[in-house]
Amino acid sequence: QVQLVESGGGLVQPGGSLKLSCAASTNILIYDMGWYRQAPGKQRELVARIGIGSSTNYADSVKGRFTISRDNSRNTVYLQMNSLKPEDTAVYYCNAIQVAFGRTEWWGQGTQVTVSS
């Protein structure tokens, strides 16, 4: 069982910034890591992913504003969110997938991000 614990969410004004963290209870070296979000009444969607080799991909809606990074020594993944918009309001979830030894996938419990004036 792998635990993913998100932190850093909160209330921020439009144009502001937040940095989310996802701390894993295991070594993340063999995991592709990602951030997803789910707004009320909508499906969960990909925000950003970072691979084992630190390659990244982003949803078009966040390109140029959000940055995903990983610190394998701390077993932690980050999401730096700048120029936040009200439409970024959602619960943000951390995700981990490994396929080196079968396939396992884990989700965190989520952290609320609210962008409002």
PDB file of N, CA, C and O in Angstrom, residues 42-112:
ATOM      1  N   LYS A  42     -17.903  17.955 -12.733  1.00  0.00           N
ATOM      2  CA  LYS A  42     -17.077  17.625 -13.897  1.00  0.00           C
ATOM      3  C   LYS A  42     -16.280  16.362 -13.644  1.00  0.00           C
ATOM      4  O   LYS A  42     -16.095  15.947 -12.495  1.00  0.00           O
ATOM      5  N   GLN A  43     -15.765  15.783 -14.727  1.00  0.00           N
ATOM      6  CA  GLN A  43     -14.936  14.603 -14.602  1.00  0.00           C
ATOM      7  C   GLN A  43     -13.525  14.986 -14.178  1.00  0.00           C
ATOM      8  O   GLN A  43     -13.068  16.112 -14.416  1.00  0.00           O
ATOM      9  N   ARG A  44     -12.855  14.040 -13.560  1.00  0.00           N
ATOM     10  CA  ARG A  44     -11.454  14.258 -13.201  1.00  0.00           C
ATOM     11  C   ARG A  44     -10.643  14.390 -14.489  1.00  0.00           C
ATOM     12  O   ARG A  44     -10.834  13.619 -15.441  1.00  0.00           O
ATOM     13  N   GLU A  45      -9.724  15.357 -14.509  1.00  0.00           N
ATOM     14  CA  GLU A  45      -8.932  15.591 -15.707  1.00  0.00           C
ATOM     15  C   GLU A  45      -7.452  15.709 -15.369  1.00  0.00           C
ATOM     16  O   GLU A  45      -7.078  16.130 -14.263  1.00  0.00           O
ATOM     17  N   LEU A  46      -6.628  15.372 -16.352  1.00  0.00           N
ATOM     18  CA  LEU A  46      -5.188  15.498 -16.190  1.00  0.00           C
ATOM     19  C   LEU A  46      -4.794  16.968 -16.141  1.00  0.00           C
ATOM     20  O   LEU A  46      -5.263  17.768 -16.946  1.00  0.00           O
ATOM     21  N   VAL A  47      -3.915  17.302 -15.206  1.00  0.00           N
ATOM     22  CA  VAL A  47      -3.317  18.639 -15.154  1.00  0.00           C
ATOM     23  C   VAL A  47      -1.894  18.568 -15.694  1.00  0.00           C
ATOM     24  O   VAL A  47      -1.520  19.304 -16.605  1.00  0.00           O
ATOM     25  N   ALA A  48      -1.093  17.665 -15.130  1.00  0.00           N
ATOM     26  CA  ALA A  48       0.305  17.538 -15.541  1.00  0.00           C
ATOM     27  C   ALA A  48       0.841  16.183 -15.096  1.00  0.00           C
ATOM     28  O   ALA A  48       0.398  15.634 -14.075  1.00  0.00           O
ATOM     29  N   ARG A  49       1.794  15.681 -15.858  1.00  0.00           N
ATOM     30  CA  ARG A  49       2.475  14.439 -15.490  1.00  0.00           C
ATOM     31  C   ARG A  49       3.985  14.640 -15.640  1.00  0.00           C
ATOM     32  O   ARG A  49       4.448  15.456 -16.464  1.00  0.00           O
ATOM     33  N   ILE A  50       4.740  13.872 -14.849  1.00  0.00           N
ATOM     34  CA  ILE A  50       6.189  13.882 -14.956  1.00  0.00           C
ATOM     35  C   ILE A  50       6.666  12.444 -14.897  1.00  0.00           C
ATOM     36  O   ILE A  50       6.314  11.697 -13.980  1.00  0.00           O
ATOM     37  N   GLY A  51       7.453  12.064 -15.898  1.00  0.00           N
ATOM     38  CA  GLY A  51       7.892  10.695 -15.998  1.00  0.00           C
ATOM     39  C   GLY A  51       9.116  10.398 -15.142  1.00  0.00           C
ATOM     40  O   GLY A  51       9.673  11.277 -14.479  1.00  0.00           O
ATOM     41  N   ILE A  52       9.533   9.133 -15.204  1.00  0.00           N
ATOM     42  CA  ILE A  52      10.695   8.679 -14.448  1.00  0.00           C
ATOM     43  C   ILE A  52      11.930   9.481 -14.840  1.00  0.00           C
ATOM     44  O   ILE A  52      12.746   9.844 -13.983  1.00  0.00           O
ATOM     45  N   GLY A  53      12.042   9.806 -16.114  1.00  0.00           N
ATOM     46  CA  GLY A  53      13.178  10.591 -16.604  1.00  0.00           C
ATOM     47  C   GLY A  53      12.938  12.081 -16.581  1.00  0.00           C
ATOM     48  O   GLY A  53      13.702  12.850 -17.168  1.00  0.00           O
ATOM     49  N   SER A  54      11.865  12.487 -15.875  1.00  0.00           N
ATOM     50  CA  SER A  54      11.486  13.897 -15.716  1.00  0.00           C
ATOM     51  C   SER A  54      10.946  14.555 -16.969  1.00  0.00           C
ATOM     52  O   SER A  54      10.890  15.780 -17.049  1.00  0.00           O
ATOM     53  N   SER A  55      10.538  13.756 -17.959  1.00  0.00           N
ATOM     54  CA  SER A  55       9.787  14.353 -19.065  1.00  0.00           C
ATOM     55  C   SER A  55       8.422  14.773 -18.549  1.00  0.00           C
ATOM     56  O   SER A  55       7.869  14.147 -17.645  1.00  0.00           O
ATOM     57  N   THR A  56       7.890  15.830 -19.119  1.00  0.00           N
ATOM     58  CA  THR A  56       6.635  16.375 -18.609  1.00  0.00           C
ATOM     59  C   THR A  56       5.611  16.556 -19.723  1.00  0.00           C
ATOM     60  O   THR A  56       5.972  16.690 -20.899  1.00  0.00           O
ATOM     61  N   ASN A  57       4.351  16.534 -19.343  1.00  0.00           N
ATOM     62  CA  ASN A  57       3.305  16.955 -20.257  1.00  0.00           C
ATOM     63  C   ASN A  57       2.206  17.634 -19.447  1.00  0.00           C
ATOM     64  O   ASN A  57       2.012  17.331 -18.260  1.00  0.00           O
ATOM     65  N   TYR A  58       1.542  18.579 -20.100  1.00  0.00           N
ATOM     66  CA  TYR A  58       0.569  19.439 -19.433  1.00  0.00           C
ATOM     67  C   TYR A  58      -0.732  19.514 -20.221  1.00  0.00           C
ATOM     68  O   TYR A  58      -0.737  19.424 -21.452  1.00  0.00           O
ATOM     69  N   ALA A  59      -1.804  19.727 -19.502  1.00  0.00           N
ATOM     70  CA  ALA A  59      -3.060  20.068 -20.161  1.00  0.00           C
ATOM     71  C   ALA A  59      -2.899  21.432 -20.827  1.00  0.00           C
ATOM     72  O   ALA A  59      -2.201  22.310 -20.297  1.00  0.00           O
ATOM     73  N   ASP A  60      -3.536  21.608 -21.973  1.00  0.00           N
ATOM     74  CA  ASP A  60      -3.415  22.873 -22.693  1.00  0.00           C
ATOM     75  C   ASP A  60      -3.839  24.054 -21.821  1.00  0.00           C
ATOM     76  O   ASP A  60      -3.288  25.148 -21.921  1.00  0.00           O
ATOM     77  N   SER A  61      -4.804  23.829 -20.958  1.00  0.00           N
ATOM     78  CA  SER A  61      -5.361  24.909 -20.156  1.00  0.00           C
ATOM     79  C   SER A  61      -4.390  25.453 -19.113  1.00  0.00           C
ATOM     80  O   SER A  61      -4.608  26.547 -18.575  1.00  0.00           O
ATOM     81  N   VAL A  62      -3.320  24.702 -18.816  1.00  0.00           N
ATOM     82  CA  VAL A  62      -2.385  25.151 -17.781  1.00  0.00           C
ATOM     83  C   VAL A  62      -0.983  25.402 -18.310  1.00  0.00           C
ATOM     84  O   VAL A  62      -0.113  25.855 -17.569  1.00  0.00           O
ATOM     85  N   LYS A  63      -0.747  25.121 -19.581  1.00  0.00           N
ATOM     86  CA  LYS A  63       0.583  25.322 -20.156  1.00  0.00           C
ATOM     87  C   LYS A  63       1.024  26.780 -20.002  1.00  0.00           C
ATOM     88  O   LYS A  63       0.259  27.704 -20.257  1.00  0.00           O
ATOM     89  N   GLY A  64       2.267  26.932 -19.571  1.00  0.00           N
ATOM     90  CA  GLY A  64       2.805  28.267 -19.365  1.00  0.00           C
ATOM     91  C   GLY A  64       2.481  28.878 -18.018  1.00  0.00           C
ATOM     92  O   GLY A  64       3.041  29.915 -17.648  1.00  0.00           O
ATOM     93  N   ARG A  65       1.583  28.251 -17.263  1.00  0.00           N
ATOM     94  CA  ARG A  65       1.212  28.760 -15.941  1.00  0.00           C
ATOM     95  C   ARG A  65       1.599  27.806 -14.819  1.00  0.00           C
ATOM     96  O   ARG A  65       1.959  28.248 -13.732  1.00  0.00           O
ATOM     97  N   PHE A  66       1.517  26.507 -15.082  1.00  0.00           N
ATOM     98  CA  PHE A  66       1.814  25.499 -14.062  1.00  0.00           C
ATOM     99  C   PHE A  66       3.122  24.795 -14.404  1.00  0.00           C
ATOM    100  O   PHE A  66       3.445  24.592 -15.582  1.00  0.00           O
ATOM    101  N   THR A  67       3.838  24.372 -13.359  1.00  0.00           N
ATOM    102  CA  THR A  67       5.062  23.613 -13.542  1.00  0.00           C
ATOM    103  C   THR A  67       5.078  22.432 -12.580  1.00  0.00           C
ATOM    104  O   THR A  67       4.931  22.624 -11.366  1.00  0.00           O
ATOM    105  N   ILE A  68       5.261  21.235 -13.131  1.00  0.00           N
ATOM    106  CA  ILE A  68       5.382  20.042 -12.300  1.00  0.00           C
ATOM    107  C   ILE A  68       6.858  19.701 -12.152  1.00  0.00           C
ATOM    108  O   ILE A  68       7.644  19.866 -13.091  1.00  0.00           O
ATOM    109  N   SER A  69       7.233  19.237 -10.969  1.00  0.00           N
ATOM    110  CA  SER A  69       8.614  18.838 -10.723  1.00  0.00           C
ATOM    111  C   SER A  69       8.618  17.707  -9.707  1.00  0.00           C
ATOM    112  O   SER A  69       7.613  17.461  -9.027  1.00  0.00           O
ATOM    113  N   ARG A  70       9.747  17.034  -9.616  1.00  0.00           N
ATOM    114  CA  ARG A  70       9.875  15.941  -8.671  1.00  0.00           C
ATOM    115  C   ARG A  70      11.208  15.998  -7.967  1.00  0.00           C
ATOM    116  O   ARG A  70      12.215  16.404  -8.562  1.00  0.00           O
ATOM    117  N   ASP A  71      11.219  15.578  -6.698  1.00  0.00           N
ATOM    118  CA  ASP A  71      12.430  15.451  -5.913  1.00  0.00           C
ATOM    119  C   ASP A  71      12.462  14.013  -5.405  1.00  0.00           C
ATOM    120  O   ASP A  71      11.830  13.685  -4.386  1.00  0.00           O
ATOM    121  N   ASN A  72      13.171  13.175  -6.125  1.00  0.00           N
ATOM    122  CA  ASN A  72      13.185  11.754  -5.764  1.00  0.00           C
ATOM    123  C   ASN A  72      13.822  11.519  -4.396  1.00  0.00           C
ATOM    124  O   ASN A  72      13.482  10.547  -3.712  1.00  0.00           O
ATOM    125  N   SER A  73      14.741  12.374  -3.997  1.00  0.00           N
ATOM    126  CA  SER A  73      15.393  12.202  -2.690  1.00  0.00           C
ATOM    127  C   SER A  73      14.412  12.425  -1.541  1.00  0.00           C
ATOM    128  O   SER A  73      14.612  11.913  -0.440  1.00  0.00           O
ATOM    129  N   ARG A  74      13.368  13.184  -1.810  1.00  0.00           N
ATOM    130  CA  ARG A  74      12.337  13.448  -0.788  1.00  0.00           C
ATOM    131  C   ARG A  74      11.044  12.684  -1.075  1.00  0.00           C
ATOM    132  O   ARG A  74      10.066  12.844  -0.328  1.00  0.00           O
ATOM    133  N   ASN A  75      11.035  11.897  -2.163  1.00  0.00           N
ATOM    134  CA  ASN A  75       9.826  11.166  -2.560  1.00  0.00           C
ATOM    135  C   ASN A  75       8.629  12.111  -2.673  1.00  0.00           C
ATOM    136  O   ASN A  75       7.520  11.789  -2.218  1.00  0.00           O
ATOM    137  N   THR A  76       8.858  13.238  -3.286  1.00  0.00           N
ATOM    138  CA  THR A  76       7.854  14.292  -3.340  1.00  0.00           C
ATOM    139  C   THR A  76       7.745  14.855  -4.752  1.00  0.00           C
ATOM    140  O   THR A  76       8.748  15.009  -5.451  1.00  0.00           O
ATOM    141  N   VAL A  77       6.515  15.153  -5.138  1.00  0.00           N
ATOM    142  CA  VAL A  77       6.225  15.805  -6.407  1.00  0.00           C
ATOM    143  C   VAL A  77       5.544  17.123  -6.108  1.00  0.00           C
ATOM    144  O   VAL A  77       4.749  17.223  -5.157  1.00  0.00           O
ATOM    145  N   TYR A  78       5.838  18.124  -6.924  1.00  0.00           N
ATOM    146  CA  TYR A  78       5.309  19.463  -6.706  1.00  0.00           C
ATOM    147  C   TYR A  78       4.524  19.933  -7.924  1.00  0.00           C
ATOM    148  O   TYR A  78       4.767  19.494  -9.048  1.00  0.00           O
ATOM    149  N   LEU A  79       3.620  20.853  -7.669  1.00  0.00           N
ATOM    150  CA  LEU A  79       2.924  21.538  -8.750  1.00  0.00           C
ATOM    151  C   LEU A  79       2.915  23.028  -8.404  1.00  0.00           C
ATOM    152  O   LEU A  79       2.186  23.447  -7.502  1.00  0.00           O
ATOM    153  N   GLN A  80       3.724  23.778  -9.111  1.00  0.00           N
ATOM    154  CA  GLN A  80       3.741  25.231  -8.948  1.00  0.00           C
ATOM    155  C   GLN A  80       2.689  25.820  -9.865  1.00  0.00           C
ATOM    156  O   GLN A  80       2.740  25.606 -11.082  1.00  0.00           O
ATOM    157  N   MET A  81       1.753  26.544  -9.291  1.00  0.00           N
ATOM    158  CA  MET A  81       0.636  27.101 -10.050  1.00  0.00           C
ATOM    159  C   MET A  81       0.694  28.624  -9.976  1.00  0.00           C
ATOM    160  O   MET A  81       0.577  29.190  -8.887  1.00  0.00           O
ATOM    161  N   ASN A  82       0.876  29.253 -11.105  1.00  0.00           N
ATOM    162  CA  ASN A  82       0.933  30.710 -11.198  1.00  0.00           C
ATOM    163  C   ASN A  82      -0.222  31.231 -12.035  1.00  0.00           C
ATOM    164  O   ASN A  82      -0.850  30.480 -12.778  1.00  0.00           O
ATOM    165  N   SER A  83      -0.469  32.519 -11.925  1.00  0.00           N
ATOM    166  CA  SER A  83      -1.527  33.167 -12.710  1.00  0.00           C
ATOM    167  C   SER A  83      -2.837  32.391 -12.621  1.00  0.00           C
ATOM    168  O   SER A  83      -3.491  32.113 -13.630  1.00  0.00           O
ATOM    169  N   LEU A  84      -3.205  32.065 -11.411  1.00  0.00           N
ATOM    170  CA  LEU A  84      -4.387  31.235 -11.216  1.00  0.00           C
ATOM    171  C   LEU A  84      -5.663  31.950 -11.642  1.00  0.00           C
ATOM    172  O   LEU A  84      -5.799  33.171 -11.493  1.00  0.00           O
ATOM    173  N   LYS A  85      -6.584  31.155 -12.174  1.00  0.00           N
ATOM    174  CA  LYS A  85      -7.863  31.662 -12.669  1.00  0.00           C
ATOM    175  C   LYS A  85      -9.004  30.983 -11.897  1.00  0.00           C
ATOM    176  O   LYS A  85      -8.826  29.881 -11.374  1.00  0.00           O
ATOM    177  N   PRO A  86     -10.163  31.602 -11.857  1.00  0.00           N
ATOM    178  CA  PRO A  86     -11.298  30.962 -11.167  1.00  0.00           C
ATOM    179  C   PRO A  86     -11.596  29.555 -11.715  1.00  0.00           C
ATOM    180  O   PRO A  86     -12.002  28.681 -10.936  1.00  0.00           O
ATOM    181  N   GLU A  87     -11.365  29.347 -12.987  1.00  0.00           N
ATOM    182  CA  GLU A  87     -11.634  28.023 -13.572  1.00  0.00           C
ATOM    183  C   GLU A  87     -10.623  26.960 -13.140  1.00  0.00           C
ATOM    184  O   GLU A  87     -10.790  25.789 -13.459  1.00  0.00           O
ATOM    185  N   ASP A  88      -9.586  27.356 -12.418  1.00  0.00           N
ATOM    186  CA  ASP A  88      -8.659  26.385 -11.838  1.00  0.00           C
ATOM    187  C   ASP A  88      -9.185  25.813 -10.527  1.00  0.00           C
ATOM    188  O   ASP A  88      -8.576  24.895  -9.963  1.00  0.00           O
ATOM    189  N   THR A  89     -10.279  26.342 -10.045  1.00  0.00           N
ATOM    190  CA  THR A  89     -10.862  25.854  -8.793  1.00  0.00           C
ATOM    191  C   THR A  89     -11.280  24.395  -8.934  1.00  0.00           C
ATOM    192  O   THR A  89     -12.017  24.029  -9.855  1.00  0.00           O
ATOM    193  N   ALA A  90     -10.767  23.560  -8.038  1.00  0.00           N
ATOM    194  CA  ALA A  90     -11.029  22.123  -8.098  1.00  0.00           C
ATOM    195  C   ALA A  90     -10.346  21.444  -6.918  1.00  0.00           C
ATOM    196  O   ALA A  90      -9.559  22.072  -6.202  1.00  0.00           O
ATOM    197  N   VAL A  91     -10.648  20.166  -6.745  1.00  0.00           N
ATOM    198  CA  VAL A  91      -9.853  19.330  -5.863  1.00  0.00           C
ATOM    199  C   VAL A  91      -8.726  18.745  -6.704  1.00  0.00           C
ATOM    200  O   VAL A  91      -8.977  18.173  -7.776  1.00  0.00           O
ATOM    201  N   TYR A  92      -7.506  18.892  -6.231  1.00  0.00           N
ATOM    202  CA  TYR A  92      -6.334  18.423  -6.953  1.00  0.00           C
ATOM    203  C   TYR A  92      -5.842  17.124  -6.316  1.00  0.00           C
ATOM    204  O   TYR A  92      -5.636  17.058  -5.096  1.00  0.00           O
ATOM    205  N   TYR A  93      -5.626  16.128  -7.176  1.00  0.00           N
ATOM    206  CA  TYR A  93      -5.227  14.801  -6.726  1.00  0.00           C
ATOM    207  C   TYR A  93      -3.851  14.433  -7.275  1.00  0.00           C
ATOM    208  O   TYR A  93      -3.554  14.680  -8.451  1.00  0.00           O
ATOM    209  N   CYS A  94      -3.081  13.793  -6.434  1.00  0.00           N
ATOM    210  CA  CYS A  94      -1.784  13.253  -6.837  1.00  0.00           C
ATOM    211  C   CYS A  94      -1.979  11.808  -7.290  1.00  0.00           C
ATOM    212  O   CYS A  94      -2.794  11.064  -6.708  1.00  0.00           O
ATOM    213  N   ASN A  95      -1.216  11.416  -8.303  1.00  0.00           N
ATOM    214  CA  ASN A  95      -1.321  10.067  -8.884  1.00  0.00           C
ATOM    215  C   ASN A  95       0.063   9.496  -9.116  1.00  0.00           C
ATOM    216  O   ASN A  95       0.988  10.225  -9.494  1.00  0.00           O
ATOM    217  N   ALA A  96       0.196   8.199  -8.864  1.00  0.00           N
ATOM    218  CA  ALA A  96       1.469   7.508  -9.087  1.00  0.00           C
ATOM    219  C   ALA A  96       1.196   6.208  -9.829  1.00  0.00           C
ATOM    220  O   ALA A  96       0.301   5.445  -9.437  1.00  0.00           O
ATOM    221  N   ILE A  97       1.967   5.956 -10.881  1.00  0.00           N
ATOM    222  CA  ILE A  97       1.830   4.733 -11.665  1.00  0.00           C
ATOM    223  C   ILE A  97       3.205   4.127 -11.896  1.00  0.00           C
ATOM    224  O   ILE A  97       4.137   4.839 -12.249  1.00  0.00           O
ATOM    225  N   GLN A  98       3.298   2.812 -11.655  1.00  0.00           N
ATOM    226  CA  GLN A  98       4.527   2.116 -12.033  1.00  0.00           C
ATOM    227  C   GLN A  98       4.160   0.891 -12.857  1.00  0.00           C
ATOM    228  O   GLN A  98       3.153   0.227 -12.586  1.00  0.00           O
ATOM    229  N   VAL A  99       4.974   0.623 -13.855  1.00  0.00           N
ATOM    230  CA  VAL A  99       4.724  -0.519 -14.727  1.00  0.00           C
ATOM    231  C   VAL A  99       5.930  -1.455 -14.799  1.00  0.00           C
ATOM    232  O   VAL A  99       5.901  -2.436 -15.541  1.00  0.00           O
ATOM    233  N   ALA A 100       6.968  -1.177 -14.018  1.00  0.00           N
ATOM    234  CA  ALA A 100       8.173  -2.004 -14.066  1.00  0.00           C
ATOM    235  C   ALA A 100       7.941  -3.382 -13.465  1.00  0.00           C
ATOM    236  O   ALA A 100       8.540  -4.367 -13.892  1.00  0.00           O
ATOM    237  N   PHE A 101       7.065  -3.440 -12.483  1.00  0.00           N
ATOM    238  CA  PHE A 101       6.767  -4.692 -11.793  1.00  0.00           C
ATOM    239  C   PHE A 101       5.257  -4.908 -11.797  1.00  0.00           C
ATOM    240  O   PHE A 101       4.573  -4.670 -10.807  1.00  0.00           O
ATOM    241  N   GLY A 102       4.744  -5.365 -12.925  1.00  0.00           N
ATOM    242  CA  GLY A 102       3.301  -5.406 -13.102  1.00  0.00           C
ATOM    243  C   GLY A 102       2.841  -3.965 -13.222  1.00  0.00           C
ATOM    244  O   GLY A 102       3.607  -3.090 -13.623  1.00  0.00           O
ATOM    245  N   ARG A 103       1.609  -3.699 -12.915  1.00  0.00           N
ATOM    246  CA  ARG A 103       1.135  -2.315 -12.962  1.00  0.00           C
ATOM    247  C   ARG A 103       0.420  -1.988 -11.670  1.00  0.00           C
ATOM    248  O   ARG A 103      -0.509  -2.700 -11.253  1.00  0.00           O
ATOM    249  N   THR A 104       0.875  -0.933 -11.013  1.00  0.00           N
ATOM    250  CA  THR A 104       0.180  -0.466  -9.827  1.00  0.00           C
ATOM    251  C   THR A 104      -0.059   1.027  -9.941  1.00  0.00           C
ATOM    252  O   THR A 104       0.746   1.762 -10.515  1.00  0.00           O
ATOM    253  N   GLU A 105      -1.166   1.472  -9.401  1.00  0.00           N
ATOM    254  CA  GLU A 105      -1.572   2.874  -9.468  1.00  0.00           C
ATOM    255  C   GLU A 105      -2.140   3.280  -8.119  1.00  0.00           C
ATOM    256  O   GLU A 105      -2.904   2.536  -7.500  1.00  0.00           O
ATOM    257  N   TRP A 106      -1.767   4.474  -7.711  1.00  0.00           N
ATOM    258  CA  TRP A 106      -2.206   4.994  -6.413  1.00  0.00           C
ATOM    259  C   TRP A 106      -2.695   6.420  -6.560  1.00  0.00           C
ATOM    260  O   TRP A 106      -2.184   7.172  -7.393  1.00  0.00           O
ATOM    261  N   TRP A 107      -3.653   6.789  -5.708  1.00  0.00           N
ATOM    262  CA  TRP A 107      -4.204   8.137  -5.674  1.00  0.00           C
ATOM    263  C   TRP A 107      -4.129   8.704  -4.267  1.00  0.00           C
ATOM    264  O   TRP A 107      -4.291   7.971  -3.276  1.00  0.00           O
ATOM    265  N   GLY A 108      -3.916   9.997  -4.185  1.00  0.00           N
ATOM    266  CA  GLY A 108      -4.032  10.685  -2.914  1.00  0.00           C
ATOM    267  C   GLY A 108      -5.481  11.049  -2.632  1.00  0.00           C
ATOM    268  O   GLY A 108      -6.372  10.795  -3.453  1.00  0.00           O
ATOM    269  N   GLN A 109      -5.693  11.657  -1.470  1.00  0.00           N
ATOM    270  CA  GLN A 109      -7.037  12.020  -1.051  1.00  0.00           C
ATOM    271  C   GLN A 109      -7.488  13.362  -1.619  1.00  0.00           C
ATOM    272  O   GLN A 109      -8.684  13.673  -1.581  1.00  0.00           O
ATOM    273  N   GLY A 110      -6.579  14.136  -2.117  1.00  0.00           N
ATOM    274  CA  GLY A 110      -6.920  15.399  -2.749  1.00  0.00           C
ATOM    275  C   GLY A 110      -6.754  16.596  -1.837  1.00  0.00           C
ATOM    276  O   GLY A 110      -6.836  16.478  -0.608  1.00  0.00           O
ATOM    277  N   THR A 111      -6.517  17.745  -2.449  1.00  0.00           N
ATOM    278  CA  THR A 111      -6.439  19.010  -1.727  1.00  0.00           C
ATOM    279  C   THR A 111      -7.227  20.059  -2.508  1.00  0.00           C
ATOM    280  O   THR A 111      -7.142  20.128  -3.729  1.00  0.00           O
ATOM    281  N   GLN A 112      -8.010  20.842  -1.784  1.00  0.00           N
ATOM    282  CA  GLN A 112      -8.892  21.817  -2.427  1.00  0.00           C
ATOM    283  C   GLN A 112      -8.121  23.080  -2.794  1.00  0.00           C
ATOM    284  O   GLN A 112      -7.400  23.646  -1.965  1.00  0.00           O
TER     285      GLN A 112
END
